[in-house]
Coordinates of C-alpha atoms in Angstrom, one line a residue:
X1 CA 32.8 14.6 38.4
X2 CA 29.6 13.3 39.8
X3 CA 27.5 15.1 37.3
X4 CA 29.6 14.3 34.3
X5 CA 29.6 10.4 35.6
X6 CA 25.7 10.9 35.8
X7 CA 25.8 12.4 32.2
X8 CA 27.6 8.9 31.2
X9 CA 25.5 7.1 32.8
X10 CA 22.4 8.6 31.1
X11 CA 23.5 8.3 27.6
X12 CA 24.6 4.2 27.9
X13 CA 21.5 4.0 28.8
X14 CA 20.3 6.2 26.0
X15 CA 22.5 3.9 23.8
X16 CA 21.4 0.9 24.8
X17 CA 17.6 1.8 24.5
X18 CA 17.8 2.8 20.9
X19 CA 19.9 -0.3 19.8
X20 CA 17.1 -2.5 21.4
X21 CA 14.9 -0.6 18.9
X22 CA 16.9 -0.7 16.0
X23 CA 17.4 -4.8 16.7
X24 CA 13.6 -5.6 17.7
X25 CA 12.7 -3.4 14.3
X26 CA 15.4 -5.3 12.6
X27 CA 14.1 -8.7 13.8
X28 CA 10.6 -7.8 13.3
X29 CA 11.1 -7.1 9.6
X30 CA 13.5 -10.5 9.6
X31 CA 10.7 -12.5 10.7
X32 CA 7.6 -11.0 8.8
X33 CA 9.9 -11.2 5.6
X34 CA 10.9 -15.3 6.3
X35 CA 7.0 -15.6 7.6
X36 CA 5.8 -15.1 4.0
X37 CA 8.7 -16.7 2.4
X38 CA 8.1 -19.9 4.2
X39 CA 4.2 -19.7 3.5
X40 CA 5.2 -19.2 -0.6
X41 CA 7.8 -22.0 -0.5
X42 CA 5.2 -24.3 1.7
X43 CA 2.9 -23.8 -1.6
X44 CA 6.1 -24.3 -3.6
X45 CA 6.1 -27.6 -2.0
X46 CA 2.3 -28.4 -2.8
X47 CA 2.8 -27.7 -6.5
X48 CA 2.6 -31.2 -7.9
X49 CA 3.3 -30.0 -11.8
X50 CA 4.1 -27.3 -13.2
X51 CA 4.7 -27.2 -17.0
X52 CA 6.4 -24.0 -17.6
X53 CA 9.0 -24.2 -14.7
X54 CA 7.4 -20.8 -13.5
X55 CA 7.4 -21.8 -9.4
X56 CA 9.0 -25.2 -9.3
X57 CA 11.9 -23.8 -11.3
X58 CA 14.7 -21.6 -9.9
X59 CA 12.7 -18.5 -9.2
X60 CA 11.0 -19.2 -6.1
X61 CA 14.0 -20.2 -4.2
X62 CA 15.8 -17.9 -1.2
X63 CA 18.1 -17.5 -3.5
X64 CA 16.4 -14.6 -4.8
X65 CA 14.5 -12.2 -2.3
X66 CA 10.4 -12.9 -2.0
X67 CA 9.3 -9.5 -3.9
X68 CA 10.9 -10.7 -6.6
X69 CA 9.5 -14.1 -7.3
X70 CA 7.2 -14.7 -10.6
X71 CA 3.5 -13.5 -9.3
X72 CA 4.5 -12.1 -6.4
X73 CA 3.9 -8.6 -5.6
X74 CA 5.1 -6.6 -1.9
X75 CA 4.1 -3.5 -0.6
X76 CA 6.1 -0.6 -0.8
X77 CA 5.2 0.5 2.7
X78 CA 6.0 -2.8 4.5
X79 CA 9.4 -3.8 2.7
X80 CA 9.0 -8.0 2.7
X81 CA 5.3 -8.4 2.9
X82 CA 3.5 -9.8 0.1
X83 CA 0.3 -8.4 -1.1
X84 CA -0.6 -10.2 -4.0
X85 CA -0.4 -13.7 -5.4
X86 CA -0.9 -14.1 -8.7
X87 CA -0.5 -17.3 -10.2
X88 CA -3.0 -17.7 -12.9
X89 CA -3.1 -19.2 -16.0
X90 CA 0.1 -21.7 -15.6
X91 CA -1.6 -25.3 -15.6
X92 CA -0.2 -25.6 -12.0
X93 CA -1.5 -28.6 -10.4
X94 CA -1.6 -29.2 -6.6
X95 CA -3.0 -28.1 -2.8
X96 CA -3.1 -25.3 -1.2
X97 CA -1.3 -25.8 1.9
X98 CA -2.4 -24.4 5.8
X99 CA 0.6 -22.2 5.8
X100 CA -0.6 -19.9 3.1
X101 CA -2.3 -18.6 6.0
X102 CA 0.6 -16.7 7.4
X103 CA 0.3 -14.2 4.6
X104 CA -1.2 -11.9 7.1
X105 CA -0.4 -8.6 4.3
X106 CA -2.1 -10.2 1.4
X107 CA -4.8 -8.4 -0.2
X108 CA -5.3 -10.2 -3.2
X109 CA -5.2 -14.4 -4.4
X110 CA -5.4 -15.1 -8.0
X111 CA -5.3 -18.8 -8.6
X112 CA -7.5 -19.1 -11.3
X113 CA -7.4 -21.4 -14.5
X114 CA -5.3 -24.0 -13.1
X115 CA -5.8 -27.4 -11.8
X116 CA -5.6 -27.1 -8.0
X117 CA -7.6 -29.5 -6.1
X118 CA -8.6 -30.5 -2.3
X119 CA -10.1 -28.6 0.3
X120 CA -9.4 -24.7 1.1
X121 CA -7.2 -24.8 4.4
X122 CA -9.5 -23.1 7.1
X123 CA -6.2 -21.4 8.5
X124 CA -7.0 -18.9 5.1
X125 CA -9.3 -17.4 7.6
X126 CA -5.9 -15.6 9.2
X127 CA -6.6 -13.3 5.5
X128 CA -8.1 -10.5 7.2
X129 CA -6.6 -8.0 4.4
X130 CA -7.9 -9.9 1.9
X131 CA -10.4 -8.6 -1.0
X132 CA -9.7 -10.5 -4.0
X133 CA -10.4 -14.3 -4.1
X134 CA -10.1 -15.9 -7.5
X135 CA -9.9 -19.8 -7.9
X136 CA -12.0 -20.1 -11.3
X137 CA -11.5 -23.0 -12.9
X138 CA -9.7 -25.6 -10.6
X139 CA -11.1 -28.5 -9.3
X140 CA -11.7 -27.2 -5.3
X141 CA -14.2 -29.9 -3.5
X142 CA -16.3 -30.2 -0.6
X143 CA -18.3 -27.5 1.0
X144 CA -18.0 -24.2 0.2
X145 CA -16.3 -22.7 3.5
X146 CA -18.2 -20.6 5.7
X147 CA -15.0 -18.8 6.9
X148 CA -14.8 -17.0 3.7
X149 CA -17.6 -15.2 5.7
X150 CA -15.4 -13.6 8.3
X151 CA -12.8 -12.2 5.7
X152 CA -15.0 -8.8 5.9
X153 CA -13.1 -6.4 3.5
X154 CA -13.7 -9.2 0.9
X155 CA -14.8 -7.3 -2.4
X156 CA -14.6 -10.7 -4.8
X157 CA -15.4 -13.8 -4.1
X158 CA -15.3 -16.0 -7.4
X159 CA -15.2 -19.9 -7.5
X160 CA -16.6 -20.4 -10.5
X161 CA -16.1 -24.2 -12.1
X162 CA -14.9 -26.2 -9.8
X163 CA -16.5 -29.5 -7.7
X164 CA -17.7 -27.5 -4.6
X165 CA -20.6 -29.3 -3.4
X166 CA -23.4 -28.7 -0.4
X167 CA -25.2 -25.4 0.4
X168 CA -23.9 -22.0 0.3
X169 CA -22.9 -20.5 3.6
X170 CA -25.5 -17.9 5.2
X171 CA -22.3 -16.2 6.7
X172 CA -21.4 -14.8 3.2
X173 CA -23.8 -12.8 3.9
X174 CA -21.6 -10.9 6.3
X175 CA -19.6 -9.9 3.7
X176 CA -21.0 -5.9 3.5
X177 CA -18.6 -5.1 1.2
X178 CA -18.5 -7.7 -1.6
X179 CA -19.4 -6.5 -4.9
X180 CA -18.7 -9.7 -6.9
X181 CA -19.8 -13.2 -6.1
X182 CA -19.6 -15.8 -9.1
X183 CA -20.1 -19.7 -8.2
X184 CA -21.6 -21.1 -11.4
X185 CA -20.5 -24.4 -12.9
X186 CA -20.4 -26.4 -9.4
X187 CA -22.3 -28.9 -7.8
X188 CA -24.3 -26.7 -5.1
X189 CA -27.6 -27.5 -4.0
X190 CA -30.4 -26.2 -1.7
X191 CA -31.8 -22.8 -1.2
X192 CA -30.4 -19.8 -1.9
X193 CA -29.9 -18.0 1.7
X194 CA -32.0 -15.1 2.6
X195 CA -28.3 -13.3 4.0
X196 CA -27.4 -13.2 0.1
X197 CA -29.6 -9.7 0.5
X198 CA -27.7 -8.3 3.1
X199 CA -25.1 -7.7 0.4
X200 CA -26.3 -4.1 -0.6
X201 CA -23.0 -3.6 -2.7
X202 CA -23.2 -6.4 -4.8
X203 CA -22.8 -6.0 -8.4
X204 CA -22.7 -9.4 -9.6
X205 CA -24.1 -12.5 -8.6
X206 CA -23.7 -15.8 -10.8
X207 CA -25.1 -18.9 -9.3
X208 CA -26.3 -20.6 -12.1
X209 CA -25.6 -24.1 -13.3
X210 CA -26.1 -25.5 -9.9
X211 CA -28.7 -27.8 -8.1
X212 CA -30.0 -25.1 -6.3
X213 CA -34.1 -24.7 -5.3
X214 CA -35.0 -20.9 -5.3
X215 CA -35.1 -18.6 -2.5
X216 CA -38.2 -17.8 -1.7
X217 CA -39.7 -20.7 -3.8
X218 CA -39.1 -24.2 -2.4
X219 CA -38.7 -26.9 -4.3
X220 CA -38.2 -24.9 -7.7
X221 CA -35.0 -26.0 -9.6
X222 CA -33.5 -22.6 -10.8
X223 CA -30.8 -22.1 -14.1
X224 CA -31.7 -18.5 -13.4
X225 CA -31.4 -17.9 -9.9
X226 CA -29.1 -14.6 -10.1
X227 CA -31.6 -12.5 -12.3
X228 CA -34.0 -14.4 -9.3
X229 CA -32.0 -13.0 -6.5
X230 CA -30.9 -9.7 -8.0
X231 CA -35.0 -8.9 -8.3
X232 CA -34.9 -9.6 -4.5
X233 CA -31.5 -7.7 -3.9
X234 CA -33.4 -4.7 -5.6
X235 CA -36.5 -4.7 -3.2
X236 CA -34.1 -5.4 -0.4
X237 CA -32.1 -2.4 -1.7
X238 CA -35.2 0.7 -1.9
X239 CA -37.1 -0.8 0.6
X240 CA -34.6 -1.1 3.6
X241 CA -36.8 -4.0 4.3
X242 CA -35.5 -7.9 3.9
X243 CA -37.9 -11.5 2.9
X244 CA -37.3 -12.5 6.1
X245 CA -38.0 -9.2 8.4
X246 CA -41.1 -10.0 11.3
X247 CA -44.2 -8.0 9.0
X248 CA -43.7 -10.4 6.6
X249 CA -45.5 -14.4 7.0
X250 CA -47.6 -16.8 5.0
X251 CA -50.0 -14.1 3.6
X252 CA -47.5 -11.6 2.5
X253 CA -44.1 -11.2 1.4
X254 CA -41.7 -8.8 0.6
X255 CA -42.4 -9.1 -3.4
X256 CA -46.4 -9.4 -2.4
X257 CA -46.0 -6.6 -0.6
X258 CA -44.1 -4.4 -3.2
X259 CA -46.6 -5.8 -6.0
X260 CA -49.6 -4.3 -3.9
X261 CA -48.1 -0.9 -3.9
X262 CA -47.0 -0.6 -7.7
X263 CA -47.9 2.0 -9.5
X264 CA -49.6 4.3 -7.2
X265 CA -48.8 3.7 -4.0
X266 CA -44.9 2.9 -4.1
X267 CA -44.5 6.0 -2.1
X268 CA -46.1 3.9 1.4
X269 CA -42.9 1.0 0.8
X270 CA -40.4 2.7 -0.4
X271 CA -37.0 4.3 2.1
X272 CA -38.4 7.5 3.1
X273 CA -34.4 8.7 2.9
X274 CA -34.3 8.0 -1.0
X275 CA -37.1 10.9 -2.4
X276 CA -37.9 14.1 -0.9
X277 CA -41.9 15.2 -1.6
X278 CA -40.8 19.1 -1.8
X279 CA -38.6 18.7 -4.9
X280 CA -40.3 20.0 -7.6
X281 CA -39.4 16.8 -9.8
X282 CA -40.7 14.5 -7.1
X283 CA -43.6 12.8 -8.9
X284 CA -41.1 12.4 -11.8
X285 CA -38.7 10.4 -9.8
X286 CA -41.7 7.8 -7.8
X287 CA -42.4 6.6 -11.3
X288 CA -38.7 5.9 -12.1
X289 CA -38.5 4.1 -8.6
X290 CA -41.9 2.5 -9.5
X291 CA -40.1 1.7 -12.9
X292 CA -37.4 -0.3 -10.7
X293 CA -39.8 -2.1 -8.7
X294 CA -41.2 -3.3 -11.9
X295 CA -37.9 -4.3 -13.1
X296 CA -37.4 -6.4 -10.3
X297 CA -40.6 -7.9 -10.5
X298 CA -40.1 -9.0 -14.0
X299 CA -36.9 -10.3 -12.4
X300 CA -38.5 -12.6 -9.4
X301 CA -41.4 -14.1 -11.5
X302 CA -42.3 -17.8 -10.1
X303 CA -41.7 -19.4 -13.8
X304 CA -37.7 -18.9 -14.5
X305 CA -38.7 -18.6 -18.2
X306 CA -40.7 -15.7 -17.5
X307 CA -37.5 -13.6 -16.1
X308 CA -36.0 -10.9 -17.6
X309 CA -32.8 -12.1 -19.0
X310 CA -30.1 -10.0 -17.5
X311 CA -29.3 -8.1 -20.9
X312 CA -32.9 -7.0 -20.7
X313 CA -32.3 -6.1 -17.0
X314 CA -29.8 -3.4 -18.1
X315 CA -31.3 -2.0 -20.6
X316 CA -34.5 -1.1 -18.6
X317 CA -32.2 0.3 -15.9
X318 CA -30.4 2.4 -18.5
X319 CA -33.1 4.0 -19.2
X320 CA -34.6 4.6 -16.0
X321 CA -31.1 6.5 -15.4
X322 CA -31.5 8.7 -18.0
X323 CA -34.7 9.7 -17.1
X324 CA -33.2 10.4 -13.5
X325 CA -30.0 12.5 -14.9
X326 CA -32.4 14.4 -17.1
X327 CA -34.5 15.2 -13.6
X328 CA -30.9 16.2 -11.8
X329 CA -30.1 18.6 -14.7
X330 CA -33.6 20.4 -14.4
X331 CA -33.2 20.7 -10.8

């Protein structure tokens, strides 16, 4: 009798413990799922116009679950948490508000083309997921933010037309894994921050059509400062050394000290890691890299009518690569 009251006894327990579970998990869901509905309706609210209805109309309501709302997209692993935002291309006009911050699962923001206005809430910093930032062609103001520098998975940045003003943050530098950063058409000014070559992924980088003074060239009013600082992403890149590292001072510089080296004696600047002297093709492939370095000389030339236009850029590099695939297949 004992035992079998013990055996009760167990299994209420056992009961009880799993139904905790099942309701915290339950709640949990209930609450991430109303966290990111409240954030969307919050920018609902923001919306000043909207001329085709799309968010002001009847779709975002909680009449009709989150996931399912026009430019909305969930994940299929967390049921109720939105990963995308995409509301591009509707002539919305409005703020965003602070509470677009709670979308803790969102990976990607796509606001562009529309006329948005105001400041960037700093509570956006809260995106941790985030990789995709798109506000194009709004009319954003004031500084651009320097939290955008602690969103660290952040493969896109692109704010291209709109009225941001000031200096561009050194701490976008910290973003390692960017590939894309396009800020043309604003109203930007001062240097170009040495941190811009930390970004060893980049692919792109659009500054122009700013007030901006050169990197590495006070004073100098740039319209071509990203063929400028792609030259000095390129040294940055096959050196492993940056402008601003301690051998570097008033009598040399990274591009001086690159220039000295070209064409015979890349070999003393370059990464050791990137060429190895017992391949039989290794002669072959310090000219393409000495090729490079003249590439991003032509790139970083003091008069910005003297730069390589971009479409030059790629054409050089294109054939530097085939040289270099030609030198693989050999080998």
């Amino acid at each position: 009798m004992v035992r079998n009251m013990d055996n009760y006894k167990k299994l209420c327990i056992e009961l009880v413990l799993s139904t905790c579970l099942v309701v915290s998990t339950l709640a949990m869901s209930t609450t991430n799922f109303t966290t990111d509905q409240l954030a969307l309706l919050s920018l609902k609210q923001h919306i000043t116009s909207d001329p085709g209805g799309s968010i002001l109309g009847n779709n975002w309501s909680t009449a009709v679950s989150v996931c399912e709302w026009i430019g909305v997209t969930c994940s299929p692993r967390h049921p109720g948490r939105v990963t995308q935002v995409n509301i591009s291309n509707m002539g919305l006009a409005g703020t965003i508000p602070a509470d677009i911050g709670n979308l803790s699962f969102l990976v990607s923001l796509d606001m562009r083309n529309n006329n948005f206005h105001g400041v960037p809430p700093e509570r956006m910093v809260n995106l941790r997921r985030l990789r995709y930032i798109d506000l194009r062609f709004n009319n954003f103001v004031g500084e651009v933010p320097s939290w955008f520098g602690f969103l660290d998975k952040l493969q896109s940045l692109l704010l291209s037309k709109n009225q941001f003003s000031g200096v561009i943050p050194k701490q976008i530098g910290n973003l390692y894994k960017l590939e894309h950063l396009r800020m043309p058409y604003n109203n930007l000014e001062g240097g170009i921050p040495k941190e811009i070559c930390n970004l060893t992924m980049l692919k792109s980088l659009v500054l122009c059509s700013n007030h901006l003074t050169e990197y590495g060239s006070e004073g100098l009013v740039s319209t071509r400062c990203d063929v400028y600082s792609y030259g000095i992403v390129l040294m940055e890149v096959f050196t492993r050394k940056k402008p601003n590292d301690e051998m570097f001072g008033e009598n040399l510089s990274l591009k001086s000290w690159i220039l000295d080296s070209l064409p015979n004696a890349i070999v003393q600047v370059i990464d050791a890691n990137l060429i190895r002297p017992d391949k039989s093709s290794f002669s072959q492939e310090l000219n393409c890299i000495s090729a490079i370095m003249e590439v991003a000389m032509k790139c970083s030339r003091d008069s910005p009518r003297d730069r390589s236009t971009m479409g030059d850029v790629l054409e050089e590099l294109k054939k530097i690569k085939l040289l270099l695939s030609a030198l693989d297949r050999e080998d």
